Amino acid sequence: MKRTVFFISDGTGITAETLGHSLLAQFDTVDFDQITIPYVKDEEKVRDAVSRINKAAMSDDMPPLVFSTVINDDIRVMLSQSKAFMLDIFSSFLKPLEGALGAESSYSVGKSHSIVDDQSYKVRIDSVHYALDNDDGARTRHYDMADVILIGVSRSGKTPTCLYLALQFGIKAANYPLTEDDLDDLNLPKALREHRSKLFGLSIEPERLAAIRTERKPNSRYASINQCESEVRGAEAIFNRFGIPYVNSTHASIEEISTKVIEAAGIKRRLA
């Protein structure tokens, strides 16, 4: 089965996409053609959006799904006249929340993704800079400033996880790649020993690791299944020997890995 899905917003559309993707992921048997239409703020934009929705309805011979986070009442009314199954996210939750809180919503566009204040912005930028400066073991002298230090074999997902932790939560995350020398000795590198309480490991299935490395260096020893199996086995032996918590990143998204790191390591988020 195939269905067309629209994410429509008078802002970036990130909120509509995030909630929509979470819900649609529950339907494995349906193939979704997903279309995002951001910044629907005026009559011309909404008419264009309605036209695209109606064309999809005719083409598919069934109503598209529309996840909407539009605030403006007039635009929402126009959207509701399209040939779609509407999921109006804000109207479903804001009105009940107003009743529960005894307060009116500000009905501000894009508020959840705005820079709330200068301090939050500074925390985010400082954390991103820290992640970049302390990536891949390039520098180790500032590990005392880290909230967490991710360790694992090359291409196990350390760098993107560090950047996500920094950008999303303001967490200062460094990462260090375990080399063949470390894995042969089954010992912690000297730079990590005094920071054991901050260490968190990422593991990965050897087959997946080989596929990732093959994209970078095809037909190399680095990407061979034997090398990947040996490195993963050695990394997990180090994790177990030194009591370092770790997760398997093979089938997890960056968001899922980051959440597991925060929960398991007991890290405090600087940004909500």
Short mmCIF file of C-alpha atoms in Angstrom, two decimals:
data_model
loop_
_atom_site.label_atom_id
_atom_site.label_comp_id
_atom_site.label_asym_id
_atom_site.label_seq_id
_atom_site.Cartn_x
_atom_site.Cartn_y
_atom_site.Cartn_z
CA MET A 1 0.00 0.00 0.00
CA LYS A 2 1.21 3.51 -0.82
CA ARG A 3 -0.03 6.76 0.70
CA THR A 4 0.97 10.38 0.20
CA VAL A 5 1.73 12.36 3.35
CA PHE A 6 2.09 16.12 3.69
CA PHE A 7 3.78 17.92 6.57
CA ILE A 8 2.51 21.50 6.51
CA SER A 9 3.58 24.35 8.75
CA ASP A 10 3.77 28.12 8.95
CA GLY A 11 7.30 27.56 10.32
CA THR A 12 10.04 25.11 9.39
CA GLY A 13 7.83 22.01 9.53
CA ILE A 14 10.22 20.25 11.93
CA THR A 15 7.56 19.67 14.59
CA ALA A 16 5.07 18.25 12.06
CA GLU A 17 7.77 16.00 10.59
CA THR A 18 8.99 14.77 13.98
CA LEU A 19 5.57 13.77 15.27
CA GLY A 20 4.44 12.51 11.86
CA HIS A 21 7.49 10.30 11.40
CA SER A 22 7.04 8.84 14.88
CA LEU A 23 3.45 7.86 14.11
CA LEU A 24 4.04 6.64 10.55
CA ALA A 25 6.93 4.44 11.69
CA GLN A 26 4.33 2.18 13.33
CA PHE A 27 2.96 1.15 9.90
CA ASP A 28 5.57 -1.13 8.32
CA THR A 29 3.28 -2.35 5.52
CA VAL A 30 2.61 1.11 4.09
CA ASP A 31 4.95 2.95 1.71
CA PHE A 32 4.70 6.68 2.42
CA ASP A 33 5.51 9.37 -0.15
CA GLN A 34 6.39 12.24 2.19
CA ILE A 35 6.21 15.92 1.21
CA THR A 36 7.04 18.88 3.46
CA ILE A 37 5.62 22.34 2.76
CA PRO A 38 7.07 24.91 5.20
CA TYR A 39 6.27 28.59 5.75
CA VAL A 40 2.60 28.44 4.72
CA LYS A 41 1.84 31.94 5.98
CA ASP A 42 -0.30 33.61 3.33
CA GLU A 43 -3.22 32.91 1.02
CA GLU A 44 -1.05 32.21 -2.01
CA LYS A 45 0.98 29.59 -0.14
CA VAL A 46 -2.06 27.86 1.32
CA ARG A 47 -3.83 27.76 -2.05
CA ASP A 48 -0.75 26.16 -3.57
CA ALA A 49 -0.63 23.63 -0.73
CA VAL A 50 -4.33 22.78 -1.14
CA SER A 51 -3.81 22.35 -4.89
CA ARG A 52 -0.93 19.92 -4.33
CA ILE A 53 -2.95 17.97 -1.77
CA ASN A 54 -5.94 17.68 -4.11
CA LYS A 55 -3.76 16.59 -7.02
CA ALA A 56 -2.29 13.84 -4.85
CA ALA A 57 -5.80 12.79 -3.84
CA MET A 58 -6.81 12.44 -7.48
CA SER A 59 -3.61 10.64 -8.43
CA ASP A 60 -3.77 8.18 -5.52
CA ASP A 61 -7.55 7.83 -5.65
CA MET A 62 -7.56 8.25 -1.86
CA PRO A 63 -7.09 11.20 0.51
CA PRO A 64 -3.52 12.07 1.48
CA LEU A 65 -2.59 12.38 5.15
CA VAL A 66 -1.80 15.91 6.29
CA PHE A 67 0.11 16.62 9.51
CA SER A 68 -0.35 20.34 10.20
CA THR A 69 1.20 22.65 12.79
CA VAL A 70 -0.27 25.83 11.31
CA ILE A 71 -1.25 28.39 13.97
CA ASN A 72 -3.29 30.87 11.91
CA ASP A 73 -7.02 30.05 12.09
CA ASP A 74 -7.83 31.33 8.58
CA ILE A 75 -5.11 29.22 7.00
CA ARG A 76 -6.20 26.16 8.98
CA VAL A 77 -9.77 26.61 7.72
CA MET A 78 -8.54 26.77 4.12
CA LEU A 79 -6.40 23.65 4.61
CA SER A 80 -9.36 21.78 6.08
CA GLN A 81 -11.22 22.27 2.79
CA SER A 82 -8.70 20.13 0.92
CA LYS A 83 -9.36 16.49 0.05
CA ALA A 84 -7.20 15.17 2.86
CA PHE A 85 -7.33 13.36 6.16
CA MET A 86 -6.22 16.21 8.45
CA LEU A 87 -4.18 15.73 11.62
CA ASP A 88 -4.10 19.22 13.13
CA ILE A 89 -1.47 18.80 15.81
CA PHE A 90 -1.77 22.16 17.55
CA SER A 91 -5.56 22.27 17.68
CA SER A 92 -5.56 18.73 19.13
CA PHE A 93 -3.25 19.65 22.01
CA LEU A 94 -3.18 23.40 22.61
CA LYS A 95 -6.86 23.84 23.51
CA PRO A 96 -6.84 21.00 26.08
CA LEU A 97 -3.58 22.38 27.49
CA GLU A 98 -5.08 25.86 27.82
CA GLY A 99 -7.90 24.33 29.85
CA ALA A 100 -5.57 22.28 32.02
CA LEU A 101 -3.18 25.17 32.68
CA GLY A 102 -5.79 27.90 32.94
CA ALA A 103 -3.70 30.02 30.59
CA GLU A 104 -3.84 31.02 26.94
CA SER A 105 -1.23 29.93 24.41
CA SER A 106 0.88 32.64 22.79
CA TYR A 107 0.22 30.98 19.40
CA SER A 108 3.74 31.86 18.28
CA VAL A 109 5.15 30.34 15.11
CA GLY A 110 8.36 28.29 15.41
CA LYS A 111 8.79 28.85 19.11
CA SER A 112 10.05 25.35 19.93
CA HIS A 113 12.99 25.75 17.53
CA SER A 114 13.89 29.36 18.25
CA ILE A 115 16.94 30.60 20.13
CA VAL A 116 15.31 31.26 23.48
CA ASP A 117 18.03 33.47 24.91
CA ASP A 118 21.66 34.41 24.47
CA GLN A 119 22.81 32.02 27.19
CA SER A 120 21.17 28.99 25.55
CA TYR A 121 22.70 29.96 22.22
CA LYS A 122 26.15 30.27 23.82
CA VAL A 123 25.82 26.86 25.52
CA ARG A 124 24.87 25.24 22.21
CA ILE A 125 27.69 26.84 20.23
CA ASP A 126 30.31 26.17 22.92
CA SER A 127 29.29 22.52 23.05
CA VAL A 128 29.46 22.13 19.27
CA HIS A 129 32.91 23.76 19.19
CA TYR A 130 34.03 21.42 21.96
CA ALA A 131 32.80 18.36 20.06
CA LEU A 132 34.64 19.44 16.91
CA ASP A 133 37.86 20.33 18.74
CA ASN A 134 37.89 17.04 20.62
CA ASP A 135 36.85 14.74 17.78
CA ASP A 136 38.59 11.46 16.98
CA GLY A 137 41.20 11.77 19.75
CA ALA A 138 42.74 14.81 18.07
CA ARG A 139 43.07 16.54 21.44
CA THR A 140 42.95 14.96 24.87
CA ARG A 141 44.15 17.72 27.19
CA HIS A 142 40.64 19.16 27.61
CA TYR A 143 38.95 15.91 28.64
CA ASP A 144 38.50 17.33 32.14
CA MET A 145 35.84 19.62 30.62
CA ALA A 146 33.90 16.78 28.98
CA ASP A 147 30.50 15.59 30.17
CA VAL A 148 31.08 12.31 28.34
CA ILE A 149 33.84 10.72 26.25
CA LEU A 150 32.63 8.23 23.65
CA ILE A 151 35.03 5.45 22.77
CA GLY A 152 34.84 2.70 20.17
CA VAL A 153 36.35 1.46 16.95
CA SER A 154 36.57 3.66 13.87
CA ARG A 155 33.17 4.32 12.17
CA SER A 156 31.01 3.10 15.03
CA GLY A 157 29.03 6.37 15.20
CA LYS A 158 31.02 8.40 17.72
CA THR A 159 31.31 11.72 15.85
CA PRO A 160 27.66 12.18 14.78
CA THR A 161 26.51 11.21 18.28
CA CYS A 162 28.82 13.79 19.86
CA LEU A 163 27.58 16.52 17.54
CA TYR A 164 23.94 15.63 18.20
CA LEU A 165 24.50 15.67 21.96
CA ALA A 166 26.11 19.09 21.64
CA LEU A 167 23.59 20.67 19.29
CA GLN A 168 20.44 19.23 20.82
CA PHE A 169 21.28 19.16 24.52
CA GLY A 170 24.31 21.40 25.05
CA ILE A 171 26.38 18.42 26.23
CA LYS A 172 30.16 18.58 25.88
CA ALA A 173 31.03 15.26 24.27
CA ALA A 174 34.51 14.18 23.16
CA ASN A 175 35.33 10.96 21.35
CA TYR A 176 38.35 8.71 21.12
CA PRO A 177 38.94 5.90 18.58
CA LEU A 178 40.33 2.64 19.92
CA THR A 179 43.34 1.72 17.76
CA GLU A 180 44.81 -1.68 16.95
CA ASP A 181 47.48 -1.14 19.64
CA ASP A 182 44.78 -0.50 22.25
CA LEU A 183 42.83 -3.53 21.11
CA ASP A 184 45.89 -5.80 21.06
CA ASP A 185 46.78 -4.86 24.65
CA LEU A 186 43.13 -4.85 25.78
CA ASN A 187 44.04 -1.81 27.82
CA LEU A 188 42.78 1.75 28.13
CA PRO A 189 44.92 4.38 26.39
CA LYS A 190 46.81 6.58 28.85
CA ALA A 191 44.75 9.65 27.90
CA LEU A 192 41.55 7.94 29.04
CA ARG A 193 42.63 6.34 32.30
CA GLU A 194 42.04 9.31 34.59
CA HIS A 195 38.62 9.92 33.00
CA ARG A 196 37.13 6.44 33.38
CA SER A 197 33.96 7.78 35.01
CA LYS A 198 33.21 9.78 31.84
CA LEU A 199 33.75 6.96 29.36
CA PHE A 200 30.91 5.45 27.34
CA GLY A 201 31.36 2.86 24.63
CA LEU A 202 29.76 2.40 21.23
CA SER A 203 29.80 -1.05 19.67
CA ILE A 204 28.48 -2.21 16.31
CA GLU A 205 27.86 -5.49 14.49
CA PRO A 206 30.94 -6.43 12.42
CA GLU A 207 28.89 -6.93 9.23
CA ARG A 208 27.48 -3.42 9.45
CA LEU A 209 30.90 -1.98 10.29
CA ALA A 210 32.42 -3.71 7.25
CA ALA A 211 29.70 -2.26 5.00
CA ILE A 212 30.30 1.27 6.33
CA ARG A 213 34.06 1.02 5.96
CA THR A 214 33.77 -0.45 2.46
CA GLU A 215 32.05 2.76 1.34
CA ARG A 216 35.11 4.67 2.51
CA LYS A 217 37.92 2.24 1.64
CA PRO A 218 36.70 -0.62 -0.57
CA ASN A 219 38.75 -3.83 -0.80
CA SER A 220 40.96 -2.80 2.11
CA ARG A 221 42.09 -4.67 5.20
CA TYR A 222 40.43 -1.87 7.18
CA ALA A 223 37.04 -2.87 5.72
CA SER A 224 37.47 -6.65 5.78
CA ILE A 225 35.02 -8.67 7.84
CA ASN A 226 37.87 -10.39 9.72
CA GLN A 227 39.38 -7.05 10.74
CA CYS A 228 35.99 -5.68 11.78
CA GLU A 229 35.18 -8.79 13.84
CA SER A 230 38.56 -8.60 15.57
CA GLU A 231 38.21 -4.90 16.41
CA VAL A 232 34.64 -5.16 17.69
CA ARG A 233 35.56 -8.17 19.82
CA GLY A 234 38.54 -6.30 21.27
CA ALA A 235 36.55 -3.14 21.96
CA GLU A 236 33.83 -5.03 23.84
CA ALA A 237 36.50 -6.88 25.82
CA ILE A 238 37.89 -3.50 26.96
CA PHE A 239 34.41 -2.25 27.85
CA ASN A 240 33.75 -5.34 29.94
CA ARG A 241 37.19 -5.40 31.54
CA PHE A 242 36.96 -1.82 32.80
CA GLY A 243 33.24 -1.75 33.51
CA ILE A 244 32.53 0.83 30.79
CA PRO A 245 28.83 1.02 29.85
CA TYR A 246 28.15 0.69 26.14
CA VAL A 247 25.40 0.37 23.57
CA ASN A 248 25.22 -1.29 20.17
CA SER A 249 24.72 1.36 17.49
CA THR A 250 23.92 -1.02 14.61
CA HIS A 251 20.16 -0.60 14.41
CA ALA A 252 19.79 2.63 16.41
CA SER A 253 19.37 6.16 15.14
CA ILE A 254 21.61 8.97 16.39
CA GLU A 255 18.69 10.21 18.48
CA GLU A 256 18.26 6.78 20.09
CA ILE A 257 21.98 6.37 20.75
CA SER A 258 22.17 9.83 22.31
CA THR A 259 19.19 9.19 24.57
CA LYS A 260 20.69 5.89 25.74
CA VAL A 261 24.03 7.60 26.45
CA ILE A 262 22.35 10.35 28.50
CA GLU A 263 20.23 7.89 30.47
CA ALA A 264 22.90 5.28 31.12
CA ALA A 265 25.65 7.79 31.95
CA GLY A 266 23.35 9.99 34.04
CA ILE A 267 24.33 13.12 32.14
CA LYS A 268 22.48 16.34 32.89
CA ARG A 269 21.14 18.15 29.83
CA ARG A 270 22.07 21.82 29.63
CA LEU A 271 19.31 22.48 27.11
CA ALA A 272 15.74 21.16 27.32
#
